[in-house]
PDB file of C-alpha atoms and ligand atoms in Angstrom:
ATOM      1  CA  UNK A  29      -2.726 -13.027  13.137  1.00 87.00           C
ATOM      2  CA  UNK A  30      -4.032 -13.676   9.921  1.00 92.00           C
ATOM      3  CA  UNK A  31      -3.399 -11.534   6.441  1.00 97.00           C
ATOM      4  CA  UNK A  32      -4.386  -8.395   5.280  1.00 98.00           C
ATOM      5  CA  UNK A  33      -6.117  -8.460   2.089  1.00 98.00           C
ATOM      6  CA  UNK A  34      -6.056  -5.034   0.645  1.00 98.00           C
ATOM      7  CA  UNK A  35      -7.824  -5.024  -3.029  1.00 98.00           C
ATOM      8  CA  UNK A  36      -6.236  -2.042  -4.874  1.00 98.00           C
ATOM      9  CA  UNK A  37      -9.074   0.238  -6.420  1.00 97.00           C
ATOM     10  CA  UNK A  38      -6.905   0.781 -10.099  1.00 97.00           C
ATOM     11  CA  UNK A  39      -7.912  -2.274 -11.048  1.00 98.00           C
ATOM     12  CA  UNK A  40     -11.579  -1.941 -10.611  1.00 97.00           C
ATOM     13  CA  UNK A  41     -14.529  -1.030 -12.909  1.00 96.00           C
ATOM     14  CA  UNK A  42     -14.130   2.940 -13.400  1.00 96.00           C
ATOM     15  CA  UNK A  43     -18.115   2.753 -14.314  1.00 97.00           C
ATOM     16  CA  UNK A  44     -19.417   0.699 -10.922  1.00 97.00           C
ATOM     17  CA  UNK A  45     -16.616   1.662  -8.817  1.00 97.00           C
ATOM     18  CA  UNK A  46     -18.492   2.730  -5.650  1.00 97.00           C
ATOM     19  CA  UNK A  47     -20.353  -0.685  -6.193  1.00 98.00           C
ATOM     20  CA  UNK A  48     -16.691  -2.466  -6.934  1.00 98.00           C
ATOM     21  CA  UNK A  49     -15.817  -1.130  -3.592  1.00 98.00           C
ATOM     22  CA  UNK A  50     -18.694  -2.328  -1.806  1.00 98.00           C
ATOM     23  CA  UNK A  51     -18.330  -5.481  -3.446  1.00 98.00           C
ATOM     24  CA  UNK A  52     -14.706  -5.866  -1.793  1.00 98.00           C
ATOM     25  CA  UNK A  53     -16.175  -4.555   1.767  1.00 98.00           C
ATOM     26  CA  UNK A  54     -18.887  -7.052   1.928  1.00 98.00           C
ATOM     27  CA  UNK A  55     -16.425  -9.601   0.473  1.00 97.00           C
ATOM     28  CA  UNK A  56     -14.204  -9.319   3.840  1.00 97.00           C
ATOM     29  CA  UNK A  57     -11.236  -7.053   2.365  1.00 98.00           C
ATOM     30  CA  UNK A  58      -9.435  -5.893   4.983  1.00 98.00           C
ATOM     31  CA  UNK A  59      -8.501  -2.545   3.646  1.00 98.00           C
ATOM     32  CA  UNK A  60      -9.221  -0.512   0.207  1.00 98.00           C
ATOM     33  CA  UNK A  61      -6.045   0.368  -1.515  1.00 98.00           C
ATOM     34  CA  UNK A  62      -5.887   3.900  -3.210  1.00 98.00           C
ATOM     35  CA  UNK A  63      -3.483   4.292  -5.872  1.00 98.00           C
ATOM     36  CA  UNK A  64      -2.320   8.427  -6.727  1.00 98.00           C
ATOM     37  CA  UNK A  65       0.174   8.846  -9.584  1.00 98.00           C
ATOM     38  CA  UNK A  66       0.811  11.760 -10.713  1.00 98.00           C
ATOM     39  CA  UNK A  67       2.342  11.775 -14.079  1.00 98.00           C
ATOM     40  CA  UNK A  68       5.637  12.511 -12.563  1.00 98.00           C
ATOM     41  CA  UNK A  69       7.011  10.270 -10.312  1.00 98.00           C
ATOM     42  CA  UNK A  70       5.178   7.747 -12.115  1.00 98.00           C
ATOM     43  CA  UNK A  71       4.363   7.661 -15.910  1.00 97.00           C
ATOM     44  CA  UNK A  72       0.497   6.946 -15.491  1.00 96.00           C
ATOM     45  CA  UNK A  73      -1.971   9.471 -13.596  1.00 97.00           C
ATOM     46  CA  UNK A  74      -4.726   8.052 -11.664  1.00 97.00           C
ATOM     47  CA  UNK A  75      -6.732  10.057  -9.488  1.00 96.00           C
ATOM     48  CA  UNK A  76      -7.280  11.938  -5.870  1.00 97.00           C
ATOM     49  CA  UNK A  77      -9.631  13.053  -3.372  1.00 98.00           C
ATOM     50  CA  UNK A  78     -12.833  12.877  -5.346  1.00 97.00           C
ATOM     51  CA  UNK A  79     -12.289   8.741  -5.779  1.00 97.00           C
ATOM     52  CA  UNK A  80     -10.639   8.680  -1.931  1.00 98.00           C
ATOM     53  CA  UNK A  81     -14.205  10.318  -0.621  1.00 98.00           C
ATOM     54  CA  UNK A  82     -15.913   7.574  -3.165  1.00 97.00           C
ATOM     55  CA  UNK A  83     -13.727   5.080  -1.921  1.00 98.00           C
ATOM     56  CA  UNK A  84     -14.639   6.331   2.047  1.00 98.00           C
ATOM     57  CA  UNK A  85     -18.481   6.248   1.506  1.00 98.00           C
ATOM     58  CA  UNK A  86     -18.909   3.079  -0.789  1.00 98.00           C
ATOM     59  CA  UNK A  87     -16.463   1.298   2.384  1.00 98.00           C
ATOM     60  CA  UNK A  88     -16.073   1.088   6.239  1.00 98.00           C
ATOM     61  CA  UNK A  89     -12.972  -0.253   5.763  1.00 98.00           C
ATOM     62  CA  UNK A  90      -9.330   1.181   6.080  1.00 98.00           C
ATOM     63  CA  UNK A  91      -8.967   3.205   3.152  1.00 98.00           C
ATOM     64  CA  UNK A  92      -5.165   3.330   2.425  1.00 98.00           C
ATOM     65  CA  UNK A  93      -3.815   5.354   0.404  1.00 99.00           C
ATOM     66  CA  UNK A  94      -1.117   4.940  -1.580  1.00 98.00           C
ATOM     67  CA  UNK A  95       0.714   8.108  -2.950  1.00 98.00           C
ATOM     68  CA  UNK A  96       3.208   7.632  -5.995  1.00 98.00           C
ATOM     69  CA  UNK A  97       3.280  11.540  -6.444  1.00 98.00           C
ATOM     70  CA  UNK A  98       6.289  14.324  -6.118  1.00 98.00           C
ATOM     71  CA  UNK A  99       5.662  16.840  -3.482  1.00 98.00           C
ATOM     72  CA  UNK A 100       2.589  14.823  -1.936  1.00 98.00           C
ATOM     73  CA  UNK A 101       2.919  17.055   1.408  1.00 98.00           C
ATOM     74  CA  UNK A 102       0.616  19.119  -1.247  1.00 98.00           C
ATOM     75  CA  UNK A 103      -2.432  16.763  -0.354  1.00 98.00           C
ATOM     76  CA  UNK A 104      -1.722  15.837   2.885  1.00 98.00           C
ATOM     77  CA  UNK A 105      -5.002  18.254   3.596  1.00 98.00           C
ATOM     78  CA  UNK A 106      -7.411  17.044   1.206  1.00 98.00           C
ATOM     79  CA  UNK A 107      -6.830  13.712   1.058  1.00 98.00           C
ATOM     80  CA  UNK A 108      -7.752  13.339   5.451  1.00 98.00           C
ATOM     81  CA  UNK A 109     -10.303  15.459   4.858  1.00 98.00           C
ATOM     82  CA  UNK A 110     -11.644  13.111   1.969  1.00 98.00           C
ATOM     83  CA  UNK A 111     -11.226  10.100   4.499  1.00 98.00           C
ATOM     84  CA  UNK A 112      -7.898   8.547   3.916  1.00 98.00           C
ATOM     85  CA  UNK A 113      -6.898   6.666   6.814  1.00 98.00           C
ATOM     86  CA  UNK A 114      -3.450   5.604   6.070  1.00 98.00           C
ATOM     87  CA  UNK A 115      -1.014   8.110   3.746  1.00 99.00           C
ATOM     88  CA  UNK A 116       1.735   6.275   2.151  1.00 99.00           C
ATOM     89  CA  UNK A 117       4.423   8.484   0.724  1.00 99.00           C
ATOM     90  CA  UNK A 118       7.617   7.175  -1.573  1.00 98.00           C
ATOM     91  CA  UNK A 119      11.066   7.454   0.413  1.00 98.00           C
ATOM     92  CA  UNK A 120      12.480   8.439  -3.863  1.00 98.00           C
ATOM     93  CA  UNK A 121      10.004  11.135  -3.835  1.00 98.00           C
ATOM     94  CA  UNK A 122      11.081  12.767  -0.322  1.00 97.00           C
ATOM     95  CA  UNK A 123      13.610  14.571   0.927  1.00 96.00           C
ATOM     96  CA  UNK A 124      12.410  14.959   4.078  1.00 97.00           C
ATOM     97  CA  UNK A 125      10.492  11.787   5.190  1.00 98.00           C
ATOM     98  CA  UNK A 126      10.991  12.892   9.038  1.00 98.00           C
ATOM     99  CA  UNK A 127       8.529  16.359   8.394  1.00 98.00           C
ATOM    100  CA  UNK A 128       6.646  14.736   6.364  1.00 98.00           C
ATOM    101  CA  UNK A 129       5.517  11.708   8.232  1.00 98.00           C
ATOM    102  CA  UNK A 130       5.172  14.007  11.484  1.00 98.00           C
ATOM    103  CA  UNK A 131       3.167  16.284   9.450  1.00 98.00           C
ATOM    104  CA  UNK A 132       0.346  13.209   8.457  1.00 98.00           C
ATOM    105  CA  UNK A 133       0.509  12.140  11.969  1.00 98.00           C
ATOM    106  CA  UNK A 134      -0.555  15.672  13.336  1.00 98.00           C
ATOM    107  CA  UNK A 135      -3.373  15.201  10.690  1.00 98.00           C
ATOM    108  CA  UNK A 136      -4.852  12.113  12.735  1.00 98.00           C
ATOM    109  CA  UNK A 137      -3.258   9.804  10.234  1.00 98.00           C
ATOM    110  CA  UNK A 138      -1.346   6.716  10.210  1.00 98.00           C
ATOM    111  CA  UNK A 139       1.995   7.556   8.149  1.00 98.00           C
ATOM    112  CA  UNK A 140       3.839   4.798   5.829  1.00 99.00           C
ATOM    113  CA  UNK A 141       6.969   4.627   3.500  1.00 99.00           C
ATOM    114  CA  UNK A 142       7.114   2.885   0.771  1.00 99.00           C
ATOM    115  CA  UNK A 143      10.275   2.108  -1.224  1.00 99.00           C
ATOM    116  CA  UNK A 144      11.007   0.990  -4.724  1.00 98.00           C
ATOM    117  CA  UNK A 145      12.149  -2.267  -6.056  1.00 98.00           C
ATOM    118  CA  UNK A 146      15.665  -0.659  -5.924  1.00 98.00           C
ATOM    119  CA  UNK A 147      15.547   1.836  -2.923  1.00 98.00           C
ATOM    120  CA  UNK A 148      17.638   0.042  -0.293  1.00 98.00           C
ATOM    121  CA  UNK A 149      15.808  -0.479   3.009  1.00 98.00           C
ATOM    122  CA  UNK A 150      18.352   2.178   4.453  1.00 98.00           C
ATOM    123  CA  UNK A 151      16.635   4.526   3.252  1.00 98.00           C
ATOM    124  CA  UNK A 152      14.424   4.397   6.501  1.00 98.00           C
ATOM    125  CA  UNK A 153      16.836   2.745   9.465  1.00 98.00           C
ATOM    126  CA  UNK A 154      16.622   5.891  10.970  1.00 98.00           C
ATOM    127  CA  UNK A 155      12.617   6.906  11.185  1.00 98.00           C
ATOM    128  CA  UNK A 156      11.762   3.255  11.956  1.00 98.00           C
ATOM    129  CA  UNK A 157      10.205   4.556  15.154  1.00 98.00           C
ATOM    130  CA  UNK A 158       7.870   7.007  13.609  1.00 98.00           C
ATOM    131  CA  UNK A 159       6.555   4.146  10.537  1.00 98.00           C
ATOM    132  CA  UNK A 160       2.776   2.887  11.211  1.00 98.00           C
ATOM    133  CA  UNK A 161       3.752   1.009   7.911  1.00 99.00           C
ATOM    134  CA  UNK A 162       6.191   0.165   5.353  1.00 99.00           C
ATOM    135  CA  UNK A 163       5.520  -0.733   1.766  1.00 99.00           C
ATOM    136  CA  UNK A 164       7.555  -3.064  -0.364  1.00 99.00           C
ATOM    137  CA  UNK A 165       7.131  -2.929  -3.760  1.00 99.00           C
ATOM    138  CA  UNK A 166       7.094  -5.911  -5.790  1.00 98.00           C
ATOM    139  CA  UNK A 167       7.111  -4.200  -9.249  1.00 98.00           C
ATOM    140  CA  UNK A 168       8.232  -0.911 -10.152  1.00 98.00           C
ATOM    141  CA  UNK A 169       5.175   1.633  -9.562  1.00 98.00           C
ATOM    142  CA  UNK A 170       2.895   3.431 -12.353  1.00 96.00           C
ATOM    143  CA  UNK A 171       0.508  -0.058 -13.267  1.00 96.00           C
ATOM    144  CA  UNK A 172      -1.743  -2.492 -12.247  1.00 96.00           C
ATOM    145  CA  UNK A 173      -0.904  -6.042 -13.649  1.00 97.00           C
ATOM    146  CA  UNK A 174       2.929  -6.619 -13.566  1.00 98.00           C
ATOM    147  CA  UNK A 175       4.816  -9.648 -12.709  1.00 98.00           C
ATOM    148  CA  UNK A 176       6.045  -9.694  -9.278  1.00 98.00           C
ATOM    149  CA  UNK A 177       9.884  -9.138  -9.133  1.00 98.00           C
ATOM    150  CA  UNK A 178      10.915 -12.284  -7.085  1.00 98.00           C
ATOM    151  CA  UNK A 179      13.913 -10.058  -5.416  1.00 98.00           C
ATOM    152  CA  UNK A 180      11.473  -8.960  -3.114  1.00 98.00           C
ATOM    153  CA  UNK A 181      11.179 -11.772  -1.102  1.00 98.00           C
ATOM    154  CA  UNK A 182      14.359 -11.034   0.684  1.00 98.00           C
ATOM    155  CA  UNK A 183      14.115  -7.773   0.893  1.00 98.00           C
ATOM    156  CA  UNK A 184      10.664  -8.349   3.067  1.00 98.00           C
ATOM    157  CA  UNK A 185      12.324 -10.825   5.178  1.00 98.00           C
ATOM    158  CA  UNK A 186      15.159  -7.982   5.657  1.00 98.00           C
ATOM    159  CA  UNK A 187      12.431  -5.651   6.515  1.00 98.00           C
ATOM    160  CA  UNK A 188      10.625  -7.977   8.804  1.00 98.00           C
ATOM    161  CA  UNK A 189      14.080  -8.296  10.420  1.00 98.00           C
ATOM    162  CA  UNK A 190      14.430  -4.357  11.062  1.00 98.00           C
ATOM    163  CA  UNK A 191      10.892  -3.823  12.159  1.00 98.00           C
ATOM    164  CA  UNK A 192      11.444  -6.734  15.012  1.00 98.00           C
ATOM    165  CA  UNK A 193      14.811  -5.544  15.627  1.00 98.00           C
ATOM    166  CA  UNK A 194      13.349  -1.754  16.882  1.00 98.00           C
ATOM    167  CA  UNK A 195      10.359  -3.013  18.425  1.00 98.00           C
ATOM    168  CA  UNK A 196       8.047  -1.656  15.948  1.00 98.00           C
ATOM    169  CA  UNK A 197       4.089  -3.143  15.218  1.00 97.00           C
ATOM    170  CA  UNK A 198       4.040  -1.303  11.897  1.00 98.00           C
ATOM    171  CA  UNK A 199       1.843  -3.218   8.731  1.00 98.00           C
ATOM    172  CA  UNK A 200       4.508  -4.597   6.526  1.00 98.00           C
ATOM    173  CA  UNK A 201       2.263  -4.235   3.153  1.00 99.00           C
ATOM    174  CA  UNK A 202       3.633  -5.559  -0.254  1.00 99.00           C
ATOM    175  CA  UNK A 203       2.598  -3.586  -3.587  1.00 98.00           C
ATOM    176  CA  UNK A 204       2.277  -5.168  -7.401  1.00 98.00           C
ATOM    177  CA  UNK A 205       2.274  -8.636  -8.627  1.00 98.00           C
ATOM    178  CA  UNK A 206       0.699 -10.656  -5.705  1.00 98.00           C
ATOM    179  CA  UNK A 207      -1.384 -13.366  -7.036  1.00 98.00           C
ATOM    180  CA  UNK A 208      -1.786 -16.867  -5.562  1.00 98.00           C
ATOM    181  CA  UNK A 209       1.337 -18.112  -6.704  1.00 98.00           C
ATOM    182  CA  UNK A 210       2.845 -15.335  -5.083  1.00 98.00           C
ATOM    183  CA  UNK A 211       1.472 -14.341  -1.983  1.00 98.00           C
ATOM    184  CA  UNK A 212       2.255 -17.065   0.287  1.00 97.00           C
ATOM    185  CA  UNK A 213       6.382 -16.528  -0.038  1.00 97.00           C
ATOM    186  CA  UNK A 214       5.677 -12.991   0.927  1.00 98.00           C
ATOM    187  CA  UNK A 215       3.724 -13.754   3.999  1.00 98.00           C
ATOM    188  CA  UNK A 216       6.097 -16.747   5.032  1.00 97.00           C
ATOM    189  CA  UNK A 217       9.292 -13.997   4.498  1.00 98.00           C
ATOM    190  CA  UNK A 218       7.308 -11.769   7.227  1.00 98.00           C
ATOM    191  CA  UNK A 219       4.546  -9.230   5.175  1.00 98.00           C
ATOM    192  CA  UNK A 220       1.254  -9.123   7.072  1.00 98.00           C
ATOM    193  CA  UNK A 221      -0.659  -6.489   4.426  1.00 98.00           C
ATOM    194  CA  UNK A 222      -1.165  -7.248   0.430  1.00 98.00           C
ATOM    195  CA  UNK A 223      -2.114  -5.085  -1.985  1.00 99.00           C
ATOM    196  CA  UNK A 224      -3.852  -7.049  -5.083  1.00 98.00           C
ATOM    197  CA  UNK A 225      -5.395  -5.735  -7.890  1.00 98.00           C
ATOM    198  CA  UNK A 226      -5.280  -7.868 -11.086  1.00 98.00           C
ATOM    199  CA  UNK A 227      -5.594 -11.056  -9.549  1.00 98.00           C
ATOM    200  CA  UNK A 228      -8.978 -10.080  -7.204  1.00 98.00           C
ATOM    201  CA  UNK A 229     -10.476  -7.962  -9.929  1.00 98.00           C
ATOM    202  CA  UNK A 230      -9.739 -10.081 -12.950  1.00 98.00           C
ATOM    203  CA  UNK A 231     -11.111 -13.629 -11.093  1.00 98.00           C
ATOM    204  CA  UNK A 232     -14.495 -14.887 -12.039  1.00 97.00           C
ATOM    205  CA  UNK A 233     -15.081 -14.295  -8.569  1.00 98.00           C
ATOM    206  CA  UNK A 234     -13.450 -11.665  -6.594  1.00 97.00           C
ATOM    207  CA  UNK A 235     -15.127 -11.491  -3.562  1.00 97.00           C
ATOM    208  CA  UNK A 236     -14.514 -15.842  -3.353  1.00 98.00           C
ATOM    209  CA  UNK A 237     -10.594 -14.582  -4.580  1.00 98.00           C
ATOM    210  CA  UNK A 238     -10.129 -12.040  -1.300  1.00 98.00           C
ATOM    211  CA  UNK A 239     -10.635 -15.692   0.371  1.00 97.00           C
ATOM    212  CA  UNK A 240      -8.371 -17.566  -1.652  1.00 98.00           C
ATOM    213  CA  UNK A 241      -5.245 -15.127  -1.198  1.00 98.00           C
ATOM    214  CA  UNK A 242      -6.310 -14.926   2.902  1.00 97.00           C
ATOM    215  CA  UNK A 243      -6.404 -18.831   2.899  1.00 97.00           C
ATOM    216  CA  UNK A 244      -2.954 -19.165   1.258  1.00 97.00           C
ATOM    217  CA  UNK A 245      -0.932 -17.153   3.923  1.00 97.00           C
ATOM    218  CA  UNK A 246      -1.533 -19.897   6.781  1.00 83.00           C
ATOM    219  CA  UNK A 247      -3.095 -18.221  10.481  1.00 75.00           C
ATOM    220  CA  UNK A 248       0.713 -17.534  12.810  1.00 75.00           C
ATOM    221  CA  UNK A 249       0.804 -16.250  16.416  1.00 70.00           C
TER     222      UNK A 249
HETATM  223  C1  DX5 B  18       1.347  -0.298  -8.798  1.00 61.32           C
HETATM  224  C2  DX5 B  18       0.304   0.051  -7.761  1.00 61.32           C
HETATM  225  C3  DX5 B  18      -0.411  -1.134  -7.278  1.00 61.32           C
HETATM  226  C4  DX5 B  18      -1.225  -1.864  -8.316  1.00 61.32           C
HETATM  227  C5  DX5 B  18      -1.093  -3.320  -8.000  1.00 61.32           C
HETATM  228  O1  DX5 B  18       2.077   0.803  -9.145  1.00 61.32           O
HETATM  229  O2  DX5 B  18       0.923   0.683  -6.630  1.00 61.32           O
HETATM  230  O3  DX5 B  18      -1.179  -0.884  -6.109  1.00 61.32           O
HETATM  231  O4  DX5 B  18      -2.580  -1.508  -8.342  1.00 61.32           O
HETATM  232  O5  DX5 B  18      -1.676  -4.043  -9.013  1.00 61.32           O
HETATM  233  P1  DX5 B  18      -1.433  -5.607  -9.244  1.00 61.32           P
HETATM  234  O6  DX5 B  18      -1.890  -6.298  -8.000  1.00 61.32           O
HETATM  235  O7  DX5 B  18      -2.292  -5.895 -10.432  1.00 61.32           O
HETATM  236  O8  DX5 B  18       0.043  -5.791  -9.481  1.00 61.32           O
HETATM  237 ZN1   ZN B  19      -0.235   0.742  -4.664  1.00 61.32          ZN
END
């Protein structure tokens, strides 16, 4: 397989973003990544279904959205119905990840965790079996543009580890910091997805960068 390239919509143009989309479409992204903070569980807001329905009509891609939000069984709804095709939910911001991922799957939707810098990977041994995905974060969530905490390497390899170990084909996506001096550890340690938002949108060429970061995680069977 090769890697997922998933330029993350935050750091795009708020003015041209249906046309920053497109941009990353026709520039061979593999997915669009959707960003939703909600002032709470994050510090920052971002936005919701209005820019996940942009994102679905400027794209044909896999929009994936990524929601750093308390309570987010709140837009479960809305956000399928604006065309999100993956719903990520924080394991911190959960009590009940087992409802809650069954709940997006009887939407039609894939279902992922993601889990802070510090959230041990414990914190989903036991719903392994109902992941489509897992996100690591590299930084801790709320902004685009952070340096990637280097911790995370093992912790993906660890992942990579538990996903094999219980026979599961979930995406193993990393979040914040991945640049091209980062991304090729992570794919080497066992990710297959990347989220990138500063270092596509801030080259002099993004659609040439979405290339670049593909090219540095080598092709493996
Ligand atoms: C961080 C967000 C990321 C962010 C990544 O809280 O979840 O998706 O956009 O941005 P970069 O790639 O700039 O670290
Ligand atoms: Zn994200």
């Amino acid at each position: 397989m090769t890697a997922r390239i998933a330029p993350s919509v935050l750091s795009a143009d708020f003015r041209t973003l249906g046309a920053d989309i497109a941009m990353c479409d026709a520039g061979g992204a593999d997915w669009i990544h959707v960003d939703v903070m909600d002032g709470r569980f994050v510090p920052s807001l971002s936005f919701g279904a209005k820019v996940i329905e942009a994102a679905r009509r400027s794209s044909t891609k896999v929009i994936d959205v990524h929601l750093m939000v308390v309570e987010p069984e709140r837009y479960f709804d809305d956000f399928v119905k604006a065309g999100a095709d993956v719903l990520t939910i924080h394991a911190e911001a959960v009590p009940h990840l087992d409802r809650q991922l069954m709940r997006i799957k009887e939407l039609g939707c894939k279902a992922g965790v993601a889990l802070n810098p510090a959230t041990p990977l414990s914190a989903i041994e036991e719903i392994v079996h109902l992941l489509d995905l897992v996100l690591i974060m590299s930084v801790n969530p709320g902004y685009g543009g952070q340096k990637f905490i280097e911790y995370s390497v093992d912790k993906i390899e660890r992942a990579r580890f538990l996903l094999d170990q219980a026979g599961s084909d979930a995406a193993l996506e990393v979040d914040g910091g991945i640049s091209r001096d980062t991304i090729a550890r992570c794919w080497e340690a066992g990710a297959d997805t990347f989220v990138a938002g500063n270092a596509i949108f801030s080259a002099a060429n993004p659609q040439a960068e979405i290339g670049v970061l593909r090219g540095l995680c080598a092709a493996r069977v």
